[in-house]
XYZ file of C-alpha atoms in Angstrom:
487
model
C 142.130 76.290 -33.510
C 145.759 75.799 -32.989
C 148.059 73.346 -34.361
C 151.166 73.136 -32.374
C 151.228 69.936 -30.432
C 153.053 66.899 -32.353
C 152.895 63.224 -31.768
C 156.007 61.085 -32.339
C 155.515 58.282 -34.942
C 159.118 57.153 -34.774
C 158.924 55.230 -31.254
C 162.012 56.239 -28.936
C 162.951 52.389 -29.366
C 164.796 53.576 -32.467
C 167.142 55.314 -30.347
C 169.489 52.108 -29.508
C 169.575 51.254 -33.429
C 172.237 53.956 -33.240
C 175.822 52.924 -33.208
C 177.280 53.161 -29.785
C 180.483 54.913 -31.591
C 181.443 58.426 -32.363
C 181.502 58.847 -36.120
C 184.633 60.369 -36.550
C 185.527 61.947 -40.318
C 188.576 59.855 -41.283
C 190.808 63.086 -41.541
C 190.055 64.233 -37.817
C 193.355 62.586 -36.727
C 190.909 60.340 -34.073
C 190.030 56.903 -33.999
C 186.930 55.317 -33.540
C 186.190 53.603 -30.275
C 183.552 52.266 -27.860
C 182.097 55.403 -25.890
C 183.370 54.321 -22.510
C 185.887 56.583 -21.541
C 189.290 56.156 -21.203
C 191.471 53.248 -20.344
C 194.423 53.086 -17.456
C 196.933 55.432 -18.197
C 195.005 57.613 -20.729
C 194.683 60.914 -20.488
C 192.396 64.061 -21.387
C 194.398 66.889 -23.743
C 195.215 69.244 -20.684
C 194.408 72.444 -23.073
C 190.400 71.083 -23.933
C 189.828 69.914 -19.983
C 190.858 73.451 -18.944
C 188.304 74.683 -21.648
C 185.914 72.059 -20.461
C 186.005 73.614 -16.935
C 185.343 77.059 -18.806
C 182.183 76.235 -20.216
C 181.053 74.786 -17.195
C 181.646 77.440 -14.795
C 179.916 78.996 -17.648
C 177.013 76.956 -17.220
C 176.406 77.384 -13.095
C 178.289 73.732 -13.119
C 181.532 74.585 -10.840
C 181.474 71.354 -9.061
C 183.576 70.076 -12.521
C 186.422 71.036 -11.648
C 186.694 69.058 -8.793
C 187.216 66.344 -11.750
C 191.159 65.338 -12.205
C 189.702 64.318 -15.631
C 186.883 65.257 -17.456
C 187.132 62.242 -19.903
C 188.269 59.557 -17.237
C 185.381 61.375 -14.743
C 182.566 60.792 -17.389
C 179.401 62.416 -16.583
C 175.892 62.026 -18.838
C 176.697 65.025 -21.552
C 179.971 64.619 -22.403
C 181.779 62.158 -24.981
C 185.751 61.782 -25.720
C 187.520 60.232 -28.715
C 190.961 59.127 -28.141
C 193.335 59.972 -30.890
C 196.477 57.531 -32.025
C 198.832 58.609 -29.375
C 196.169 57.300 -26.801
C 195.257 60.688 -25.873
C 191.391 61.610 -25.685
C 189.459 64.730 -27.257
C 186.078 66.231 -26.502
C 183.822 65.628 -29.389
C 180.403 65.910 -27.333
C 179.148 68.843 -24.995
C 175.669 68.908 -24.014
C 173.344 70.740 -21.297
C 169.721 70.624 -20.191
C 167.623 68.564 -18.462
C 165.719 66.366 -21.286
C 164.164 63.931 -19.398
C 164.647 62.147 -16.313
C 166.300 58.924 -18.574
C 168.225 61.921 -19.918
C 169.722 64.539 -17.037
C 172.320 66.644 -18.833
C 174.249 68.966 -16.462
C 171.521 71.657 -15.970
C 172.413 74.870 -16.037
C 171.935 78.502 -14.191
C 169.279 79.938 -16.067
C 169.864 83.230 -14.207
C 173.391 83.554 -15.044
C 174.323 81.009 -17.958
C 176.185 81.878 -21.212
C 178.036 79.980 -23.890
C 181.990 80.366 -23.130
C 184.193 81.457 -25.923
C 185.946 78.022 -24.572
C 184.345 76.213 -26.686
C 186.066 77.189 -29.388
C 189.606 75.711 -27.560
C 187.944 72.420 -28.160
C 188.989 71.787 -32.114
C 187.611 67.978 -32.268
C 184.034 69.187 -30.970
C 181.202 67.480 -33.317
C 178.244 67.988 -31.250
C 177.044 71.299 -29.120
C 173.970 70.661 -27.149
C 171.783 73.773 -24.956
C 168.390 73.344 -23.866
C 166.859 75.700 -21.533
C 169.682 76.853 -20.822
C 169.340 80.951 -20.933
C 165.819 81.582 -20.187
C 166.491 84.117 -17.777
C 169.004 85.657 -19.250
C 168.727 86.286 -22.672
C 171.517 86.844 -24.924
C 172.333 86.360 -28.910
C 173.374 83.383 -30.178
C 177.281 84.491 -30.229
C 178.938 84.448 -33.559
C 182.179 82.798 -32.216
C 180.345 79.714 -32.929
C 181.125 79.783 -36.378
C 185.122 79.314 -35.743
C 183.681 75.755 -35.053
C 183.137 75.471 -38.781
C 186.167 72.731 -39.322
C 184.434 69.959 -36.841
C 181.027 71.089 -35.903
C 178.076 68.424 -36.965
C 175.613 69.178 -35.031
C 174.399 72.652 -32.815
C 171.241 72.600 -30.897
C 170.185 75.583 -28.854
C 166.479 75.142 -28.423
C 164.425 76.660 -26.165
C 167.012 79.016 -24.664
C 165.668 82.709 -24.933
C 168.222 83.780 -27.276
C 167.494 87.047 -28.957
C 168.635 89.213 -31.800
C 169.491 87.839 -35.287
C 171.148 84.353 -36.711
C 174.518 85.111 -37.206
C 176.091 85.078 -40.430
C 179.020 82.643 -39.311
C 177.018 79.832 -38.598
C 177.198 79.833 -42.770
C 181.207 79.090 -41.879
C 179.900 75.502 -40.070
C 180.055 73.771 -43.536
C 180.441 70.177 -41.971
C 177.240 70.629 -39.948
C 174.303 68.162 -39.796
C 171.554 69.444 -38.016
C 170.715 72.564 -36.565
C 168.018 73.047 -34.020
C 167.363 77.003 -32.997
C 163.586 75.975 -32.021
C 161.824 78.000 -29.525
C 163.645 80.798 -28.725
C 163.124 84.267 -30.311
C 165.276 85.352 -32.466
C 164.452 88.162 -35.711
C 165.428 88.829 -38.616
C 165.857 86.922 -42.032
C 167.248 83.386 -42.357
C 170.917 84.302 -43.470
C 171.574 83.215 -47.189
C 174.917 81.575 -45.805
C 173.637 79.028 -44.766
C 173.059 77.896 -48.208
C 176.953 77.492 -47.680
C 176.200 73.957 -45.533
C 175.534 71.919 -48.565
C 175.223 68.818 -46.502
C 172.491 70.124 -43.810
C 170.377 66.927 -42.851
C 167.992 68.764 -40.287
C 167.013 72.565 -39.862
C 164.229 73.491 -37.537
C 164.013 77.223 -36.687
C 160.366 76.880 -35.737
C 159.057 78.862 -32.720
C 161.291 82.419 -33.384
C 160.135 85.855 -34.966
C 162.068 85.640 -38.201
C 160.708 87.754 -40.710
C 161.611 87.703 -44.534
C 161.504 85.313 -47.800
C 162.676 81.538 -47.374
C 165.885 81.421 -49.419
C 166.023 79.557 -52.097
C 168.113 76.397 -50.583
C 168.630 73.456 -52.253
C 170.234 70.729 -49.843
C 170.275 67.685 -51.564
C 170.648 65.647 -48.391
C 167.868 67.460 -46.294
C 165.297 65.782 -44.789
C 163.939 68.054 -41.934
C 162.642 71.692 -42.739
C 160.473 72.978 -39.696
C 160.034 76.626 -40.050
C 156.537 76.861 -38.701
C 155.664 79.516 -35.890
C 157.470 82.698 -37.926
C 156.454 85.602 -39.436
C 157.995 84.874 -43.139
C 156.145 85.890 -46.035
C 156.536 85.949 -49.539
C 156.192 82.646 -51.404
C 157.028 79.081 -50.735
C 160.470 78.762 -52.871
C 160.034 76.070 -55.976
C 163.927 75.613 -55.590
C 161.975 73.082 -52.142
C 161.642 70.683 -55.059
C 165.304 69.604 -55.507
C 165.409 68.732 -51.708
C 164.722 65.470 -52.522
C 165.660 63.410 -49.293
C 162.794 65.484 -47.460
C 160.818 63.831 -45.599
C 159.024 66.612 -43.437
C 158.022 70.152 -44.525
C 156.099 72.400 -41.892
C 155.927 76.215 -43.094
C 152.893 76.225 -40.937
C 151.726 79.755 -38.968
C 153.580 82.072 -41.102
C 152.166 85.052 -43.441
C 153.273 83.273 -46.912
C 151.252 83.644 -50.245
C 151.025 82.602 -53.089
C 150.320 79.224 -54.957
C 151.651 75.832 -53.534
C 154.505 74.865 -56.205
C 154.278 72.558 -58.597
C 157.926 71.822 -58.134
C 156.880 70.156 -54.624
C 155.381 66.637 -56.542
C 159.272 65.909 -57.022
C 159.550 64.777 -52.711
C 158.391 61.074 -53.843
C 160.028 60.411 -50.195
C 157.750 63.214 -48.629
C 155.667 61.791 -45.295
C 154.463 64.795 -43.583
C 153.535 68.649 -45.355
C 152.212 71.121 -42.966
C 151.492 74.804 -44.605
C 148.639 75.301 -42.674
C 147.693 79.297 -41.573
C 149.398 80.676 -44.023
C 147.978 82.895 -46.989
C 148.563 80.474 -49.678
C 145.290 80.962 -52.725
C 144.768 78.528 -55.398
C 144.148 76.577 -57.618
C 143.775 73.588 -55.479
C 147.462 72.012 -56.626
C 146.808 68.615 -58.761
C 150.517 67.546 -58.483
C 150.283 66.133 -55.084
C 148.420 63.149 -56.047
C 152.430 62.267 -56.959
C 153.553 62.212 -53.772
C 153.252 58.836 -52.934
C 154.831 58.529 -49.906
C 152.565 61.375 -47.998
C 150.953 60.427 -44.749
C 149.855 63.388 -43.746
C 148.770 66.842 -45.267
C 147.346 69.555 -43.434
C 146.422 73.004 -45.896
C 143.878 73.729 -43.100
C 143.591 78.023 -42.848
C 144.540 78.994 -45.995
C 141.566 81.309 -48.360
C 141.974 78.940 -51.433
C 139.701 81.400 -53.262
C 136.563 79.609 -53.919
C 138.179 76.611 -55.667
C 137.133 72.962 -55.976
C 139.084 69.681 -54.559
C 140.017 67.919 -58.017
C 138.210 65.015 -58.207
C 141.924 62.909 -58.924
C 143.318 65.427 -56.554
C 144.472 62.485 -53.955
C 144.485 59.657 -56.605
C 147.436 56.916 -55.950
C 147.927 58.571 -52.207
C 147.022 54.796 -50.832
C 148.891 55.652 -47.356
C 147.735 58.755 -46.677
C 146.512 58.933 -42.917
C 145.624 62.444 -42.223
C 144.029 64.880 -44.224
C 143.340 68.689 -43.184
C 141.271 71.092 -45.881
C 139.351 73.280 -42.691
C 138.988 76.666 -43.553
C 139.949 76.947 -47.064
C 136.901 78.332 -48.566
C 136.348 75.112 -51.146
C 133.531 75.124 -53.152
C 131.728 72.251 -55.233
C 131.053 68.983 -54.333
C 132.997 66.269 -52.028
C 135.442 63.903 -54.585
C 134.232 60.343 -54.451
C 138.050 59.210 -54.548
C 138.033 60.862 -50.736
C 136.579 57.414 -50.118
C 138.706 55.627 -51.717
C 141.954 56.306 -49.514
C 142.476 52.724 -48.041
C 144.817 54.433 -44.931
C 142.545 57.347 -43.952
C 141.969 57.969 -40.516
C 141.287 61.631 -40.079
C 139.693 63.606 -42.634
C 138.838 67.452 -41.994
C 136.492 69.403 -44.430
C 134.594 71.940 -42.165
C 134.217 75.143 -41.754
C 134.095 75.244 -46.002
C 131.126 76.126 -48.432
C 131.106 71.917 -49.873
C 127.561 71.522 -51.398
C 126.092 68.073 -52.668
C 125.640 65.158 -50.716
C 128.709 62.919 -49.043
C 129.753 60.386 -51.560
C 128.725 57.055 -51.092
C 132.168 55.756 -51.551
C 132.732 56.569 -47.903
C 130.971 53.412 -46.803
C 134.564 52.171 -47.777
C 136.708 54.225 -44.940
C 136.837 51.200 -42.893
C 139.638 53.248 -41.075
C 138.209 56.377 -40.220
C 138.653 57.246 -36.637
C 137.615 61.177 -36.919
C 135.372 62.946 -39.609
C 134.373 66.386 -39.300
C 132.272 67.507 -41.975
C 130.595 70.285 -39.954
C 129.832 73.940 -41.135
C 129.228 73.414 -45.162
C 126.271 73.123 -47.504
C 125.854 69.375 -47.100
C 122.834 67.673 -48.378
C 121.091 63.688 -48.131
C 121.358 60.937 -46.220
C 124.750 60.127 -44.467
C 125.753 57.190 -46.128
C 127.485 55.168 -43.246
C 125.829 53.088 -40.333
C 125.684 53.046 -36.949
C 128.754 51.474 -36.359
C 130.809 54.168 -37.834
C 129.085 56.620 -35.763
C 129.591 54.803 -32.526
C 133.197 54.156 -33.593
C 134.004 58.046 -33.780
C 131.527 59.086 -31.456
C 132.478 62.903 -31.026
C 135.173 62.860 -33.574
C 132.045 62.837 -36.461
C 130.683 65.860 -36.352
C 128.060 66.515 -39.275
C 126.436 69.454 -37.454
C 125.188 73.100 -39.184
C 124.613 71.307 -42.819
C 121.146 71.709 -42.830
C 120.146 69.351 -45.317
C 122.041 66.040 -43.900
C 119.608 63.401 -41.876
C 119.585 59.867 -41.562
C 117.971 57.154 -43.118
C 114.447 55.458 -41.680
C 115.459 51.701 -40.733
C 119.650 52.779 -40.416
C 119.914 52.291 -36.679
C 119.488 55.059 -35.548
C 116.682 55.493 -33.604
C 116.842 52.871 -31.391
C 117.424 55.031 -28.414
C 121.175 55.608 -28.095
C 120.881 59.656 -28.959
C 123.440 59.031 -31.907
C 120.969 61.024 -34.364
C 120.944 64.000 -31.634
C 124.623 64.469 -30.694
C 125.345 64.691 -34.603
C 122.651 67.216 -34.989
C 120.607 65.364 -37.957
C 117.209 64.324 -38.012
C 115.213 61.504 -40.518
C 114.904 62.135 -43.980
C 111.571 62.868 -45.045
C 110.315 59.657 -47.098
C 109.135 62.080 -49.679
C 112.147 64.512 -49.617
C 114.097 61.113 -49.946
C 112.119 59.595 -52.690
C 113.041 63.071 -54.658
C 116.519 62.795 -53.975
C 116.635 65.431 -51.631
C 116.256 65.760 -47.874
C 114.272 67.930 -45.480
C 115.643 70.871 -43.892
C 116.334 69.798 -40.179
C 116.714 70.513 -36.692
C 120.339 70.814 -35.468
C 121.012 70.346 -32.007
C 124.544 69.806 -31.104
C 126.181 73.126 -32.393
C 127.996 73.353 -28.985
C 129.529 70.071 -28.879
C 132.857 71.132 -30.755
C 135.360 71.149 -27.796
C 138.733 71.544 -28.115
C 140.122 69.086 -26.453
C 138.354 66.570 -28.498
C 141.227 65.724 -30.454
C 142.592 62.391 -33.034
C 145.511 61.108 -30.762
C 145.264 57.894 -32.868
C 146.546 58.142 -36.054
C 149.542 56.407 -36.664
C 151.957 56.793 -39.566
C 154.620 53.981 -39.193
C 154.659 52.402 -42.669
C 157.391 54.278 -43.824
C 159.373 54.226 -40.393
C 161.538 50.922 -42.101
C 161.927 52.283 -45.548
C 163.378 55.649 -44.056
C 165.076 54.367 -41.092
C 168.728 54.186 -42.716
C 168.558 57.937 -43.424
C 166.865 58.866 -40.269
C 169.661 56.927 -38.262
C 172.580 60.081 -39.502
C 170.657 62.045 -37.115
C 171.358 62.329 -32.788
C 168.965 59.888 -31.079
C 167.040 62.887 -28.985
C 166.645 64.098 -32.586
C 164.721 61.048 -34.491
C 161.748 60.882 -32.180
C 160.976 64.625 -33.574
C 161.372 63.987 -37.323
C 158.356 63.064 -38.403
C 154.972 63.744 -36.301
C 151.342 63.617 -36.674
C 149.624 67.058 -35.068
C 147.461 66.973 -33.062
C 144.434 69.305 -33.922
C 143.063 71.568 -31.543
């Protein structure tokens, strides 16, 4: 199964909550003004248009300069400041065709490159590629890093670039986010970059970088997306004094080790990913205190035979998601797994779970998808038919020979429920016993993939972080914090 499609939980109406003004750092020399270019008689600094009609010939974009002036001639991806003299400055570059609401200049992806122009352009806050250099792949050049007096935020996602991070972009100490998703890049994550103390956002996700995590501790991040590597070694406890985080995904990498205790500090935490890794246990107790977690997927990592905690989720009341697949648990289901008032998708196959399924989840009057399949499960389910025909295909209770249904539970009046979840009646004697028969299964083959939750929804938290989500670029805050989708 693969885990690499998100849903947005922050709705793309957030967007306009943004201030329609550049924020400009008070000793830039530039004032802060209404983003609608220039009035009669300003002008664009002659040096940064003639840089601005570098990068774009750069780009496969010659038609600009055909513009008298790039400020006055505003086109969707570029954004001028005017200073005190009434002059205007290029603070905003950006390339790549987003969206149809959002057309960037597109570029030549045949013969694009990032022009050592933009380093003529000394009030430039935001740097934006996407799909830019697909056909051409090059490094990401360290010139960039002579942008370290202005630079705030640098997004080259999805362009091809190859070869290592450079070192300089350690010299961009003023930057916000940085977005290298999706291209694929090597090496180790540079240690300079421990140099941008005030890094909001950093999502390498999607390369082929190899090595430890460094042990970073930006007190103002909220964003770490390093999933899709090939890091190993072990998550870094340092994570722990991140405390503005409010996503971790480390998922689909090759790290070991135990999940640190250090991690129950993130009381802001929504989302932790760290599934497919190698991680091994013990099953860690601190993350009952991370109160703010909506979703936590462990799914695909050999836990070494250990046992869920029976407290192990206690105080977690808005906790939506919850993926334990393919950990190798042992021991019975926790009857405080039924007493999660927000859960909507719970995950516990493909495990060795023994015992029968608490009767405590009569109370998951929220459950959209249950998949209890593939363990050692014994009894009577303990839910009725309503539940079932809720879910449907998302409860699957199948290869667990000892599970079966109630006589008189509603389920035998004809609608097949009993035989798509591959459970039969209880034997009245088995019952009586406290046991159940052994059972026919029948629905094995009814685990398709594209069966998936697309309904969980995390958006309690979306007011109480919304102020700190706002200090990031609009086309950023719809991919803060997601819900996977499971596949």
């Amino acid at each position: 199964m693969k885990l690499h499609l998100f849903l947005p939980i922050l709705l793309l109406c957030l967007a306009p909550l943004a201030a329609p003004f550049t924020v400009i750092p008070s000793d830039s020399g530039l004032v802060d003004a209404p983003q609608n270019g220039p009035k009669n008689g300003a002008r664009t600094d002659p040096r940064e248009q003639e840089a601005v009609y570098d990068v774009m010939r750069a780009t496969g974009n010659e038609w600009a300069a055909g513009i008298v002036d790039v400020c006055r001639g505003r086109w969707h991806g570029i954004e001028c400041m005017p200073d005190k003299h009434g002059v205007y400055h290029v603070v905003s570059l950006s390339f790549g065709e987003l969206s149809d609401d959002t057309a960037f200049p597109t570029c030549d992806p045949a013969r694009s490159y990032i022009s050592a122009a933009v380093t003529r352009l000394p009030h430039l806050r935001t740097l934006f590629f996407y799909r830019c250099f697909s056909y051409n792949p090059q490094p990401i050049p360290a010139f960039l890093g002579k942008l370290g007096s202005t630079l705030q935020t640098l997004v080259l996602r999805e362009n091809g670039h190859v070869g290592p991070i450079p070192i300089e972009i350690g010299n961009l100490t003023r930057l916000r986010v940085l977005d290298l998703h999706k291209n694929d890049l090597n090496g180790s994550i540079p240690g300079s970059l421990g140099r941008v103390a005030g890094l909001r956002s950093l999502d390498l996700s999607g390369n082929k970088l190899t090595g430890s995590i460094p042990g970073f501790g930006f007190p103002s991040l909220s964003v770490l997306d390093l999933n899709q590597n090939l890091l190993t070694g072990l998550i870094p406890p340092s994570l722990g004094a991140c405390l503005s985080l409010i996503k971790i995904d480390l998922s689909h990498n090759h790290l070991t080790g135990p999940i640190p205790e250090s991690i129950n500090r993130l009381r802001d935490l929504i989302l932790l990913d760290l599934s497919y890794n190698g991680l091994s246990g013990p099953f860690p107790e601190s993350l009952k205190d991370m109160i703010s977690l909506e979703a936590l997927v462990l799914k695909g990592n050999p836990m070494e035979s250990v046992t869920i905690p029976d407290d192990a989720f206690a105080g977690m009341n808005v906790l939506t998601i919850l993926v334990l697949s393919d950990m190798n648990l042992h021991g019975p289901i926790p009857e405080s797994l039924g007493r999660l008032p927000s859960l909507r998708v719970l995950h516990l196959d493909r495990n060795r779970l023994s015992g029968s399924i608490p009767e405590s989840f009569w109370n998951l009057r929220s459950i959209a998808e249950l998949r209890l399949n593939d363990n050692q499960l014994t009894g009577p389910i303990p839910f009725g038919k309503e539940t079932v025909w809720r879910m449907k295909r998302k409860l699957r209770l199948y290869n667990n020979s000892g599970l079966c249904y109630d006589a008189g539970g509603g389920f035998e009046d004809g609608s097949g429920s009993s035989h798509d979840l591959g459970i039969g009646l209880c034997d009245a004697a088995a019952a009586r016993s406290g046991s159940a028969r052994t059972v026919r299964h029948t629905s094995e083959g009814n685990d398709a993939d594209g069966d998936m939750t697309r309904t969980a929804q995390a958006s309690s938290s979306v007011g109480a972080h919304r102020r700190s989500l706002l200090v990031l670029p609009p086309f950023l805050i719809a991919s803060i914090v997601v819900i996977p989708l499971f596949s």
